[in-house]
Backbone as a chain_set.jsonl record, in Angstrom:
{"seq": "MNTELQLEQTFDEVVDAIAGPGIGIFPGFLEGAQVAALRQDFANLPPWQLTPAGIGREQDHHTNERIRTDKTRWLEGDSPAQRGYLALMAGLQRQMNRQLFMGLKDYECHYARYDEGDFYKKHLDAFRGRGNRRLTTVVYLNEHWQPDDGGELLVYPEKGKEILYRVRPEAGTLVCFLSEQFPHEVLPARRERLSIAGWFRIDDPLAPALQP", "coords": {"N": [[6.783, -11.314, 19.106], [4.159, -9.03, 18.472], [2.529, -7.89, 20.96], [-1.091, -6.975, 22.264], [-1.334, -4.504, 23.428], [1.207, -3.303, 22.112], [0.367, -3.63, 19.405], [-1.991, -1.843, 19.461], [-0.741, 0.595, 20.021], [0.965, 1.056, 17.536], [-0.966, 1.21, 15.871], [-1.798, 3.83, 17.141], [-0.07, 5.762, 16.599], [0.216, 5.501, 13.224], [-2.317, 6.471, 13.087], [-2.383, 8.836, 14.178], [-0.415, 9.866, 12.058], [-1.817, 10.243, 9.957], [-4.026, 12.095, 10.771], [-2.69, 14.001, 11.204], [-0.081, 15.622, 8.892], [-1.457, 13.494, 7.042], [0.093, 11.577, 5.842], [2.398, 8.668, 6.962], [5.472, 7.062, 7.654], [6.75, 3.8, 8.493], [8.289, 1.779, 9.8], [9.583, -1.398, 10.297], [6.813, -2.038, 11.002], [5.604, -4.535, 10.151], [6.613, -7.867, 11.973], [9.721, -10.084, 11.694], [8.9, -12.482, 11.201], [6.267, -12.268, 10.247], [6.835, -11.134, 7.575], [8.114, -12.983, 6.423], [6.409, -15.034, 6.291], [4.538, -14.141, 4.437], [6.048, -13.348, 2.171], [6.49, -16.143, 1.335], [4.083, -16.824, 1.092], [3.559, -15.65, -1.04], [5.592, -16.876, -3.351], [4.63, -19.228, -3.348], [2.304, -18.925, -5.427], [0.871, -19.912, -8.002], [2.643, -19.066, -11.524], [0.583, -18.354, -13.316], [-1.78, -17.19, -11.982], [-0.584, -14.486, -11.452], [-0.823, -11.175, -12.541], [-0.369, -8.865, -15.486], [-0.173, -5.654, -14.367], [-2.965, -3.159, -13.957], [-4.735, -0.196, -14.888], [-7.124, 2.46, -14.187], [-10.717, 1.958, -13.694], [-13.14, -0.592, -13.573], [-14.979, -0.556, -16.551], [-13.289, 1.047, -17.407], [-11.026, 0.462, -17.49], [-7.445, -0.88, -17.923], [-4.501, -1.911, -19.46], [-1.42, -0.407, -19.501], [1.626, -0.376, -20.246], [3.303, 2.01, -20.443], [2.933, 3.43, -18.575], [2.958, 1.889, -16.022], [4.407, -1.414, -14.94], [4.111, -3.494, -13.116], [3.234, -6.611, -11.809], [0.533, -8.174, -10.505], [-1.657, -9.69, -7.803], [-4.591, -10.239, -5.97], [-5.319, -10.579, -2.81], [-7.295, -12.927, -1.033], [-7.72, -14.105, 1.451], [-7.146, -16.689, 1.303], [-5.218, -17.995, 2.484], [-2.936, -18.829, 5.543], [-1.262, -17.047, 6.021], [-2.141, -14.332, 4.359], [-4.718, -14.104, 5.725], [-3.856, -13.524, 8.275], [-2.482, -10.958, 7.85], [-4.995, -9.588, 6.74], [-6.638, -9.736, 9.073], [-4.706, -7.918, 10.521], [-4.771, -5.574, 9.266], [-7.464, -4.853, 9.336], [-7.738, -4.427, 11.951], [-6.271, -1.982, 12.39], [-8.457, -0.387, 10.325], [-10.389, -0.322, 12.08], [-9.379, 1.183, 14.626], [-8.857, 3.64, 12.914], [-11.494, 4.391, 12.338], [-12.513, 4.703, 14.782], [-11.138, 6.66, 15.925], [-10.923, 8.854, 14.182], [-13.261, 8.703, 12.487], [-13.576, 8.328, 10.022], [-15.231, 6.46, 8.297], [-14.745, 4.224, 7.042], [-15.3, 1.183, 5.156], [-14.446, -1.066, 4.271], [-11.653, -2.861, 2.842], [-9.284, -3.599, 0.407], [-6.455, -5.378, -1.131], [-3.357, -6.102, -2.827], [-1.013, -8.372, -3.799], [2.435, -7.058, -5.084], [4.589, -7.589, -7.807], [7.463, -6.44, -8.845], [9.623, -7.013, -11.135], [12.927, -6.7, -12.299], [13.948, -3.509, -13.607], [11.162, -2.607, -13.723], [8.583, -0.404, -13.233], [6.114, 2.338, -12.058], [4.518, 5.049, -12.975], [4.147, 8.076, -12.167], [1.407, 8.917, -10.06], [-2.004, 9.274, -8.944], [-4.255, 7.761, -6.247], [-6.718, 7.596, -6.175], [-9.186, 6.943, -8.224], [-10.321, 8.317, -11.45], [-13.003, 10.006, -11.303], [-13.837, 8.963, -9.189], [-14.347, 8.773, -5.574], [-13.852, 6.359, -3.869], [-11.797, 5.181, -2.769], [-9.894, 5.819, -0.038], [-7.888, 5.756, 1.725], [-4.409, 4.803, 1.588], [-2.041, 2.226, 1.715], [0.778, 0.454, 2.017], [3.017, -2.145, 2.068], [6.08, -3.444, 2.586], [7.874, -6.376, 1.397], [10.689, -6.959, 1.229], [13.791, -8.606, 1.379], [16.876, -7.526, 2.83], [17.283, -5.05, 1.155], [19.416, -2.637, -0.725], [20.836, 0.337, -0.976], [21.246, 1.131, -4.123], [20.007, -0.646, -5.38], [17.578, 0.146, -5.811], [14.077, 0.979, -7.156], [12.684, 2.914, -5.424], [9.864, 4.149, -3.783], [8.628, 7.521, -4.454], [7.073, 10.261, -2.96], [4.911, 12.803, -3.694], [3.836, 16.1, -3.017], [0.336, 17.395, -3.351], [0.263, 19.549, -4.94], [2.815, 20.454, -6.855], [6.44, 19.957, -7.558], [8.416, 19.154, -5.959], [9.983, 16.579, -4.011], [8.405, 15.088, -1.802], [8.771, 12.566, 0.029], [11.108, 10.034, 0.06], [11.037, 6.483, -0.344], [12.764, 3.678, 0.714], [12.158, 0.53, -0.018], [11.977, -1.274, 2.452], [11.71, -4.622, 3.89], [8.986, -4.943, 5.822], [8.156, -2.566, 6.619], [5.884, 0.159, 6.574], [3.531, 2.525, 4.659], [1.448, 4.621, 4.928], [-1.155, 7.088, 3.416], [-3.43, 9.649, 2.849], [-5.269, 9.079, 0.242], [-6.082, 10.392, -2.04], [-4.642, 12.65, -1.675], [-1.567, 12.675, -2.196], [-0.018, 12.286, -4.774], [2.47, 9.51, -6.218], [5.091, 7.694, -7.174], [6.796, 4.637, -8.379], [10.105, 4.018, -8.824], [12.653, 2.979, -10.874], [13.307, -0.734, -10.247], [16.193, -2.458, -9.473], [16.61, -5.104, -8.982], [14.191, -7.75, -7.984], [11.191, -6.457, -6.82], [8.919, -6.978, -3.922], [5.968, -5.97, -2.541], [2.898, -5.391, -0.788], [-0.086, -3.494, -1.767], [-2.738, -1.898, -0.528], [-5.89, -0.599, -0.218], [-8.372, 1.12, 1.967], [-11.541, 1.336, 2.025], [-14.704, 3.862, 1.237], [-18.123, 3.788, 1.307], [-19.654, 5.868, -0.141], [-18.709, 8.005, -2.47], [-19.026, 10.983, -2.907], [-18.681, 11.621, -0.201], [-17.086, 14.049, 1.941], [-13.746, 14.305, 1.809], [-10.911, 13.368, 4.451], [-8.851, 16.252, 5.391], [-5.832, 16.642, 5.605]], "CA": [[5.573, -11.106, 18.734], [3.481, -7.843, 19.126], [1.377, -7.768, 21.928], [-2.292, -6.229, 21.601], [-1.03, -3.301, 23.82], [1.968, -2.838, 21.199], [-0.559, -2.858, 18.256], [-2.985, -0.525, 19.576], [0.252, 1.84, 20.139], [1.066, 1.035, 16.514], [-2.128, 1.764, 15.097], [-2.252, 5.204, 17.234], [0.847, 6.482, 15.644], [-0.397, 5.583, 12.279], [-3.529, 7.74, 13.045], [-1.455, 10.24, 13.884], [-0.077, 11.075, 11.039], [-3.182, 10.665, 8.931], [-4.758, 12.893, 11.599], [-1.522, 15.566, 10.685], [0.258, 15.626, 8.017], [-1.756, 12.726, 6.016], [0.82, 10.311, 5.301], [3.318, 8.436, 7.607], [6.006, 5.941, 7.458], [6.319, 3.253, 10.226], [9.712, 0.925, 9.393], [9.142, -2.461, 11.522], [5.284, -2.317, 11.065], [5.172, -6.125, 10.021], [7.757, -8.404, 12.301], [10.291, -10.334, 10.283], [7.839, -13.421, 10.891], [5.326, -11.765, 9.554], [7.065, -10.592, 6.208], [8.587, -14.38, 5.71], [4.909, -15.729, 5.942], [3.638, -13.621, 3.34], [7.032, -13.597, 0.98], [6.413, -17.622, 0.864], [2.696, -17.618, 0.519], [3.635, -14.761, -2.679], [6.281, -17.445, -3.706], [3.978, -20.338, -3.546], [1.618, -18.568, -6.198], [1.187, -20.244, -9.364], [2.796, -18.034, -12.287], [-0.652, -17.386, -14.101], [-2.191, -16.092, -11.186], [-0.079, -13.378, -11.503], [-1.575, -10.705, -13.956], [-0.307, -7.277, -15.504], [-1.121, -4.544, -13.438], [-3.968, -2.604, -15.091], [-4.8, 1.591, -14.489], [-8.31, 2.865, -14.218], [-11.445, 0.816, -12.947], [-13.973, -1.113, -14.198], [-15.149, -0.613, -17.771], [-12.0, 1.583, -18.246], [-9.439, -0.791, -16.953], [-6.874, -1.308, -19.065], [-3.291, -1.89, -19.11], [-0.793, 0.907, -20.418], [3.001, -0.213, -19.757], [4.247, 3.178, -20.374], [2.764, 3.571, -16.964], [3.113, 0.793, -15.075], [4.78, -2.789, -15.529], [4.047, -4.66, -12.404], [2.506, -7.601, -11.725], [-0.268, -8.364, -8.95], [-2.429, -10.716, -7.753], [-5.406, -9.601, -5.206], [-5.44, -11.188, -1.952], [-8.69, -12.895, -0.96], [-7.872, -14.391, 2.323], [-7.054, -18.203, 1.041], [-3.867, -18.644, 3.625], [-2.726, -18.492, 6.816], [-0.629, -15.388, 5.765], [-3.221, -13.637, 4.117], [-5.703, -14.064, 6.7], [-3.233, -12.85, 9.097], [-2.454, -9.764, 7.083], [-6.017, -8.857, 6.259], [-6.932, -9.031, 10.209], [-3.882, -6.602, 11.162], [-5.479, -4.207, 8.732], [-9.197, -4.768, 10.037], [-7.485, -3.78, 13.2], [-6.548, -0.317, 11.718], [-9.342, 0.082, 10.174], [-11.061, 0.018, 13.366], [-8.755, 2.3, 14.792], [-9.216, 5.141, 11.971], [-13.047, 4.917, 12.304], [-12.889, 5.08, 16.032], [-10.765, 7.901, 16.587], [-10.997, 10.114, 13.067], [-14.409, 8.868, 11.948], [-13.147, 8.115, 8.486], [-16.297, 5.96, 7.565], [-13.81, 3.255, 6.23], [-15.832, 0.37, 4.654], [-13.873, -2.39, 3.475], [-10.11, -3.17, 2.456], [-8.612, -4.356, -0.534], [-5.268, -4.927, -1.407], [-2.874, -6.913, -3.993], [0.223, -8.324, -3.792], [2.536, -6.59, -6.32], [6.156, -8.027, -8.057], [8.418, -5.3, -9.822], [10.609, -7.405, -11.815], [14.106, -5.842, -12.613], [13.441, -2.517, -14.468], [9.711, -2.391, -13.823], [8.229, 1.097, -12.437], [4.976, 2.868, -11.77], [5.024, 6.575, -13.107], [3.489, 9.305, -11.185], [-0.165, 8.785, -10.321], [-3.098, 9.365, -7.684], [-4.531, 6.512, -6.219], [-8.4, 7.755, -6.204], [-9.66, 6.778, -9.568], [-11.057, 9.417, -12.041], [-14.628, 10.444, -10.736], [-14.448, 8.19, -8.005], [-13.626, 8.818, -4.587], [-14.179, 5.447, -2.95], [-10.259, 4.999, -2.056], [-10.166, 7.211, 0.892], [-6.894, 5.576, 2.275], [-3.524, 3.862, 1.08], [-1.431, 1.495, 2.325], [1.943, 0.017, 1.023], [3.973, -2.757, 2.887], [7.022, -3.807, 1.308], [8.658, -7.682, 1.592], [11.998, -7.335, 0.483], [15.026, -8.603, 2.285], [18.454, -6.896, 2.31], [17.114, -4.081, -0.073], [20.38, -1.682, -0.32], [20.811, 1.771, -1.765], [22.009, 0.872, -5.116], [18.696, -1.707, -5.873], [16.575, 1.39, -6.548], [12.936, 1.009, -6.478], [12.212, 3.647, -4.128], [8.788, 5.043, -3.844], [8.872, 8.811, -4.061], [5.737, 10.912, -2.756], [4.755, 14.461, -3.661], [2.494, 17.172, -2.363], [-0.851, 17.225, -4.074], [0.318, 20.474, -5.751], [4.189, 21.064, -6.9], [7.314, 18.846, -8.401], [9.31, 18.495, -4.911], [9.919, 15.391, -3.547], [8.198, 15.185, 0.121], [9.598, 11.564, 0.647], [11.85, 8.954, -0.788], [11.013, 5.505, 0.593], [13.223, 2.65, 0.427], [11.093, -0.827, 0.191], [12.418, -2.358, 3.247], [10.79, -5.429, 4.459], [8.071, -4.678, 7.128], [7.779, -1.333, 6.306], [4.126, 0.439, 6.177], [3.616, 3.477, 4.375], [-0.039, 4.928, 4.721], [-1.669, 8.287, 3.323], [-4.209, 9.607, 2.095], [-5.313, 8.651, -1.133], [-6.598, 11.518, -3.087], [-3.722, 14.285, -2.132], [-0.614, 12.22, -2.572], [0.658, 11.784, -6.262], [3.536, 8.974, -5.91], [5.274, 6.736, -8.252], [7.767, 3.856, -8.261], [11.004, 3.717, -9.576], [12.619, 1.474, -11.515], [14.38, -1.728, -9.871], [17.621, -3.487, -10.095], [15.987, -6.777, -8.498], [12.977, -8.214, -7.657], [10.695, -6.092, -5.604], [7.882, -7.849, -3.663], [4.197, -5.343, -1.565], [1.427, -5.316, -0.74], [-0.65, -2.237, -2.171], [-3.861, -2.223, -0.556], [-6.678, 0.537, 0.071], [-9.274, 1.048, 2.519], [-12.844, 2.215, 0.815], [-15.96, 4.082, 2.123], [-19.331, 3.702, 0.571], [-20.3, 6.94, -0.683], [-17.585, 8.692, -3.084], [-19.186, 12.301, -2.336], [-18.519, 12.223, 0.95], [-15.812, 14.63, 1.633], [-12.745, 13.634, 2.249], [-10.304, 14.077, 5.333], [-7.891, 16.945, 5.049], [-4.396, 16.662, 6.784]], "C": [[4.898, -9.715, 19.441], [2.517, -8.243, 19.773], [0.269, -7.076, 21.511], [-2.113, -5.024, 21.943], [-0.542, -2.514, 22.744], [1.532, -2.582, 19.846], [-0.977, -1.98, 18.257], [-1.865, 0.792, 19.583], [0.729, 2.179, 18.596], [0.391, 1.984, 15.948], [-2.259, 3.212, 15.613], [-1.017, 6.073, 16.412], [0.699, 6.496, 13.88], [-1.775, 6.638, 12.268], [-3.287, 9.127, 13.14], [-0.79, 10.99, 13.148], [-1.151, 11.083, 10.035], [-3.826, 11.92, 9.482], [-3.809, 14.632, 11.346], [-1.286, 16.026, 9.323], [-0.199, 14.749, 6.631], [-1.308, 11.77, 5.518], [1.601, 10.205, 6.799], [4.101, 7.095, 7.117], [6.571, 5.227, 8.596], [7.287, 1.888, 9.682], [9.404, -0.324, 10.638], [7.908, -2.775, 11.863], [5.322, -3.875, 10.886], [6.835, -6.583, 11.003], [8.064, -9.411, 11.143], [9.535, -11.834, 9.959], [6.729, -13.594, 9.892], [5.68, -11.78, 7.777], [7.484, -12.399, 5.773], [7.465, -14.912, 5.283], [4.521, -15.121, 4.42], [4.494, -13.402, 2.163], [6.713, -15.259, 0.572], [5.165, -17.69, 0.187], [2.738, -16.749, -0.78], [4.354, -15.959, -3.408], [5.424, -18.585, -4.282], [2.646, -20.2, -4.596], [2.011, -18.798, -7.662], [1.533, -19.219, -10.327], [1.872, -17.46, -13.067], [-1.589, -16.549, -13.21], [-1.702, -14.63, -11.217], [0.062, -12.328, -12.737], [-0.915, -9.129, -14.032], [-0.994, -6.329, -14.977], [-2.224, -3.53, -14.427], [-4.163, -0.781, -14.173], [-6.712, 1.585, -14.656], [-9.337, 1.615, -13.686], [-12.751, 0.702, -14.124], [-14.323, -0.814, -15.667], [-14.05, 0.44, -18.639], [-10.934, 1.392, -17.594], [-8.819, -1.266, -18.086], [-5.703, -1.408, -18.936], [-2.148, -0.725, -19.8], [0.751, 0.577, -19.644], [4.062, 1.134, -20.272], [3.682, 3.764, -19.236], [2.947, 2.815, -16.051], [3.431, -0.796, -15.577], [4.642, -4.098, -14.588], [3.099, -5.707, -12.472], [1.549, -7.82, -10.327], [-1.39, -9.559, -9.149], [-3.176, -10.584, -6.411], [-5.332, -10.983, -3.909], [-6.687, -11.109, -1.236], [-8.613, -13.717, 0.737], [-7.925, -16.132, 2.589], [-6.085, -18.669, 1.702], [-3.827, -18.014, 4.403], [-2.502, -16.959, 6.763], [-1.631, -14.641, 5.535], [-4.301, -12.951, 5.081], [-5.154, -13.0, 8.09], [-3.295, -11.383, 9.077], [-3.944, -8.998, 7.214], [-6.813, -8.641, 7.885], [-6.017, -8.222, 10.819], [-4.586, -5.331, 10.625], [-6.73, -3.743, 8.946], [-8.311, -3.962, 11.428], [-7.463, -2.25, 12.96], [-7.355, 0.116, 11.521], [-10.47, 0.611, 11.314], [-10.932, 1.337, 14.176], [-9.172, 3.882, 14.598], [-10.417, 5.451, 12.32], [-12.909, 5.29, 13.648], [-12.415, 6.348, 16.387], [-10.88, 9.047, 15.721], [-12.633, 9.945, 12.355], [-14.694, 9.146, 10.708], [-14.455, 7.409, 7.996], [-15.91, 4.787, 6.683], [-14.668, 1.727, 6.232], [-15.198, -0.9, 4.809], [-12.232, -2.236, 3.521], [-10.103, -4.178, 1.587], [-7.144, -4.428, -0.51], [-4.494, -6.393, -2.233], [-1.563, -7.057, -3.428], [1.096, -7.831, -4.932], [3.868, -6.838, -6.606], [6.432, -7.129, -9.447], [9.533, -6.145, -10.237], [11.604, -6.005, -12.533], [13.796, -4.72, -13.697], [12.176, -2.146, -14.588], [9.45, -1.1, -12.817], [6.739, 0.97, -12.402], [5.362, 4.208, -12.106], [3.908, 6.77, -12.2], [2.203, 9.177, -11.075], [-0.694, 9.064, -8.747], [-3.952, 7.742, -7.695], [-6.096, 6.582, -5.968], [-8.446, 7.513, -7.717], [-10.326, 8.088, -10.161], [-12.49, 9.038, -11.729], [-14.485, 9.436, -9.58], [-13.54, 8.379, -6.748], [-13.598, 7.588, -3.238], [-12.67, 5.091, -2.144], [-9.804, 6.125, -1.251], [-8.216, 7.077, 1.378], [-5.628, 4.278, 1.73], [-2.665, 3.235, 1.695], [-0.561, 0.643, 1.84], [2.792, -0.834, 1.986], [4.945, -3.672, 2.232], [7.837, -5.387, 2.481], [9.747, -7.847, 1.362], [13.082, -7.538, 1.557], [16.238, -7.656, 1.967], [18.431, -6.061, 1.821], [18.283, -3.023, 0.504], [19.813, -0.325, -1.624], [21.029, 1.395, -3.182], [20.741, -0.363, -5.985], [17.483, -0.932, -6.235], [14.925, 0.967, -6.217], [12.107, 1.767, -5.133], [10.681, 4.365, -4.78], [9.303, 6.464, -3.454], [7.112, 9.287, -4.431], [5.731, 12.378, -2.746], [3.703, 15.008, -3.135], [1.409, 17.272, -3.561], [-0.619, 18.463, -5.241], [1.813, 20.674, -6.06], [4.907, 19.896, -7.654], [7.868, 18.428, -7.053], [8.782, 16.98, -4.093], [9.365, 15.33, -2.021], [8.898, 13.801, 0.333], [9.964, 10.785, -0.457], [11.961, 7.581, -0.109], [11.763, 4.341, 0.398], [12.418, 1.439, 0.883], [11.704, -1.975, 1.204], [11.378, -3.149, 3.908], [10.258, -4.936, 5.633], [7.824, -3.224, 7.199], [6.276, -0.891, 5.996], [4.349, 1.707, 5.84], [2.25, 4.005, 4.093], [-0.026, 6.496, 4.575], [-2.831, 8.135, 2.81], [-4.644, 9.712, 0.589], [-5.419, 9.958, -2.413], [-5.396, 12.628, -2.85], [-2.305, 14.155, -2.133], [-0.255, 11.515, -4.107], [2.188, 10.693, -5.762], [3.853, 8.063, -7.263], [6.447, 5.709, -7.887], [9.064, 3.739, -9.187], [11.679, 2.478, -10.198], [13.393, 0.509, -10.667], [14.96, -2.492, -10.117], [17.382, -4.747, -9.802], [14.721, -6.822, -8.35], [12.351, -7.331, -6.657], [8.869, -6.709, -5.323], [7.39, -6.541, -2.705], [3.397, -5.798, -1.543], [0.601, -4.325, -0.89], [-2.112, -2.786, -1.899], [-4.466, -0.554, -0.379], [-7.974, 0.166, 0.929], [-10.143, 2.517, 1.816], [-14.001, 2.621, 1.747], [-17.047, 3.876, 0.641], [-19.87, 4.779, -0.641], [-19.044, 7.849, -1.207], [-17.937, 10.161, -2.659], [-19.025, 12.854, -1.362], [-17.061, 13.123, 1.132], [-14.848, 13.774, 2.684], [-11.495, 14.109, 3.614], [-9.305, 15.179, 4.961], [-6.855, 16.949, 5.921], [-4.317, 18.289, 6.748]], "O": [[5.05, -9.385, 20.617], [1.631, -8.93, 19.265], [0.386, -6.487, 20.436], [-2.526, -4.171, 21.158], [-1.109, -1.52, 22.289], [1.995, -1.686, 19.14], [-0.733, -1.109, 17.422], [-2.214, 1.891, 19.152], [0.897, 3.361, 18.296], [0.727, 3.115, 15.596], [-2.759, 3.999, 14.809], [-1.289, 7.004, 15.655], [1.08, 7.504, 13.284], [-2.022, 7.454, 11.379], [-3.698, 10.132, 12.56], [-0.521, 12.188, 13.242], [-1.267, 12.061, 9.296], [-4.164, 12.788, 8.679], [-4.164, 15.81, 11.333], [-2.094, 16.694, 8.678], [0.271, 14.953, 5.511], [-1.971, 11.022, 4.799], [1.592, 11.104, 7.639], [3.593, 6.237, 6.394], [6.882, 5.851, 9.611], [6.666, 0.994, 9.107], [9.028, -0.022, 11.771], [7.661, -3.569, 12.771], [4.9, -4.424, 11.904], [7.888, -5.959, 10.876], [7.385, -9.672, 10.15], [9.515, -12.328, 8.831], [6.381, -14.485, 9.118], [4.966, -12.302, 6.921], [7.02, -12.878, 4.739], [7.334, -15.275, 4.114], [4.259, -15.824, 3.445], [3.904, -13.251, 1.093], [6.727, -15.518, -0.631], [4.953, -18.287, -0.869], [1.947, -17.093, -1.657], [3.645, -16.249, -4.371], [5.458, -18.881, -5.476], [1.917, -21.188, -4.689], [2.904, -18.293, -8.342], [0.803, -18.238, -10.192], [2.031, -16.334, -13.539], [-2.085, -15.475, -13.55], [-2.475, -13.697, -11.002], [0.816, -12.499, -13.695], [-0.884, -8.342, -13.086], [-2.209, -6.157, -15.077], [-2.015, -3.342, -15.625], [-3.725, -0.45, -13.071], [-7.35, 0.697, -15.221], [-8.899, 0.52, -13.331], [-13.154, 1.429, -15.032], [-13.191, -0.933, -16.135], [-13.928, 0.63, -19.849], [-10.067, 2.185, -17.225], [-9.343, -1.881, -19.015], [-5.463, -0.807, -17.889], [-2.495, -0.322, -20.911], [1.048, 1.169, -18.606], [5.286, 1.119, -20.406], [4.165, 4.869, -18.984], [3.15, 3.393, -14.983], [2.779, -1.317, -16.482], [4.878, -5.265, -14.903], [2.149, -5.61, -13.25], [1.999, -7.586, -9.205], [-1.822, -10.121, -10.155], [-2.411, -10.822, -5.476], [-5.301, -12.175, -4.215], [-7.234, -10.078, -0.844], [-9.743, -13.883, 1.197], [-8.435, -16.741, 3.529], [-5.935, -19.887, 1.603], [-4.333, -16.894, 4.475], [-3.16, -16.017, 7.203], [-2.165, -14.165, 6.537], [-4.637, -11.772, 5.196], [-5.758, -12.1, 8.675], [-3.884, -10.667, 9.887], [-4.008, -7.894, 7.755], [-7.495, -7.631, 8.063], [-6.475, -7.673, 11.821], [-4.903, -4.336, 11.276], [-7.112, -2.58, 8.816], [-8.516, -2.765, 11.631], [-8.364, -1.46, 13.24], [-7.613, 1.118, 12.188], [-11.154, 1.634, 11.338], [-11.765, 2.216, 14.397], [-9.539, 4.8, 15.331], [-10.66, 6.616, 12.635], [-13.245, 6.465, 13.794], [-13.099, 7.117, 17.063], [-10.943, 10.168, 16.226], [-13.16, 10.897, 11.778], [-15.591, 9.852, 10.244], [-14.829, 7.992, 6.978], [-16.608, 4.41, 5.742], [-14.686, 1.118, 7.302], [-15.636, -1.721, 5.615], [-11.706, -1.439, 4.299], [-10.624, -5.286, 1.713], [-6.55, -3.554, 0.121], [-5.008, -7.511, -2.213], [-1.006, -6.201, -2.742], [0.584, -8.138, -6.009], [4.619, -6.377, -5.747], [5.907, -7.109, -10.56], [10.55, -5.952, -9.57], [11.283, -4.919, -13.016], [13.345, -5.154, -14.757], [11.899, -1.367, -15.499], [10.085, -0.909, -11.78], [6.128, -0.076, -12.618], [6.42, 4.64, -11.648], [3.085, 6.015, -11.683], [1.636, 9.335, -12.156], [-0.035, 9.07, -7.707], [-4.179, 6.937, -8.598], [-6.663, 5.571, -5.555], [-7.543, 8.031, -8.374], [-10.847, 8.883, -9.38], [-12.996, 7.928, -11.897], [-15.589, 9.248, -9.07], [-12.32, 8.215, -6.759], [-13.397, 7.811, -2.044], [-12.633, 4.766, -0.957], [-9.402, 7.194, -1.71], [-7.44, 8.033, 1.366], [-5.919, 3.098, 1.537], [-2.349, 3.949, 2.647], [-1.094, -0.145, 1.059], [3.361, -0.147, 2.833], [4.612, -4.545, 1.431], [8.161, -5.433, 3.667], [10.062, -9.029, 1.224], [13.239, -6.747, 2.487], [16.418, -7.138, 0.865], [19.582, -5.655, 1.658], [18.304, -2.596, 1.659], [18.988, -0.169, -2.524], [19.832, 1.655, -3.059], [20.868, -0.729, -7.154], [16.538, -1.382, -6.883], [14.608, 0.66, -5.068], [11.315, 1.371, -4.279], [10.486, 4.903, -5.87], [10.088, 6.706, -2.537], [6.32, 9.021, -5.335], [6.388, 13.076, -1.974], [2.698, 14.373, -2.817], [1.818, 17.206, -4.72], [-1.216, 18.394, -6.316], [2.211, 21.348, -5.11], [4.283, 19.025, -8.258], [7.822, 17.207, -6.9], [7.686, 16.532, -3.755], [10.159, 15.592, -1.117], [9.899, 13.995, 1.024], [9.441, 10.755, -1.571], [12.895, 7.426, 0.678], [11.137, 3.728, -0.467], [12.043, 1.344, 2.052], [11.883, -3.164, 0.941], [10.369, -2.652, 4.409], [11.025, -4.493, 6.487], [7.101, -2.864, 8.128], [5.566, -1.551, 5.236], [5.233, 2.29, 6.468], [1.854, 3.829, 2.94], [0.728, 7.209, 5.237], [-3.345, 7.096, 2.397], [-4.172, 10.606, -0.113], [-4.768, 10.144, -3.441], [-5.18, 13.443, -3.747], [-1.633, 15.185, -2.084], [-0.279, 10.308, -4.35], [2.946, 11.195, -4.933], [3.052, 7.804, -8.161], [7.112, 6.089, -6.924], [8.903, 3.326, -10.335], [11.346, 1.3, -10.067], [14.405, 1.075, -10.255], [14.605, -3.364, -10.91], [18.016, -5.589, -10.438], [14.079, -5.808, -8.623], [12.893, -7.351, -5.552], [7.952, -6.825, -6.136], [8.298, -5.999, -2.074], [3.046, -6.707, -2.295], [0.322, -3.999, 0.263], [-2.677, -3.67, -2.543], [-3.758, 0.454, -0.396], [-8.591, -0.877, 0.708], [-9.901, 3.66, 1.426], [-14.297, 2.001, 2.768], [-16.794, 3.841, -0.563], [-20.353, 4.5, -1.738], [-18.382, 8.416, -0.338], [-17.052, 10.661, -1.966], [-19.086, 14.071, -1.191], [-16.06, 12.835, 0.477], [-14.988, 13.064, 3.679], [-11.242, 15.312, 3.661], [-8.804, 14.877, 3.878], [-7.074, 17.304, 7.079], [-3.465, 18.881, 7.411]]}, "num_chains": 1, "name": "protein.A"}
């Protein structure tokens, strides 16, 4: 089990990545037992609670299967596995605010399931006209993921078409990046692909963003 000191060291590594290039990839961020608990929690959800993912926010929110085809369910802390994960992210939030003064106020996240063939086209996580989402996290829950399974996360620079990172969605891996800086996409998977996508938010969308 991760000790408090180990967690602090891991959080420091994430902070350093955000302060530097603005993005970091951290295999083993979640231990095997944590991944297993979240996978089981995900599996226990009634099918009707998983809904087609949308794009846009509030009155602009809508589904578009030409852009994304995954299904999601928000985490609300209604199980021990969810509460444990949310507590972990709260610790990361405190560390970010303590060291980088980012002013992160809250955290929202959802389970995401990509069935075979599902995808999410290239996009930015900061909504049009809204800068509330400042820091993106993605944690993967997939056991024994193979290169032929597809479903990689591709991360691009803010300007340009070259691929900066190609991330295999392996169990326990965390990807964390500045939401307004890195366009990204999810390639079609050849098997079920499970993850938790989340965002640290601020109150003032007009506040200047951290520059990598």
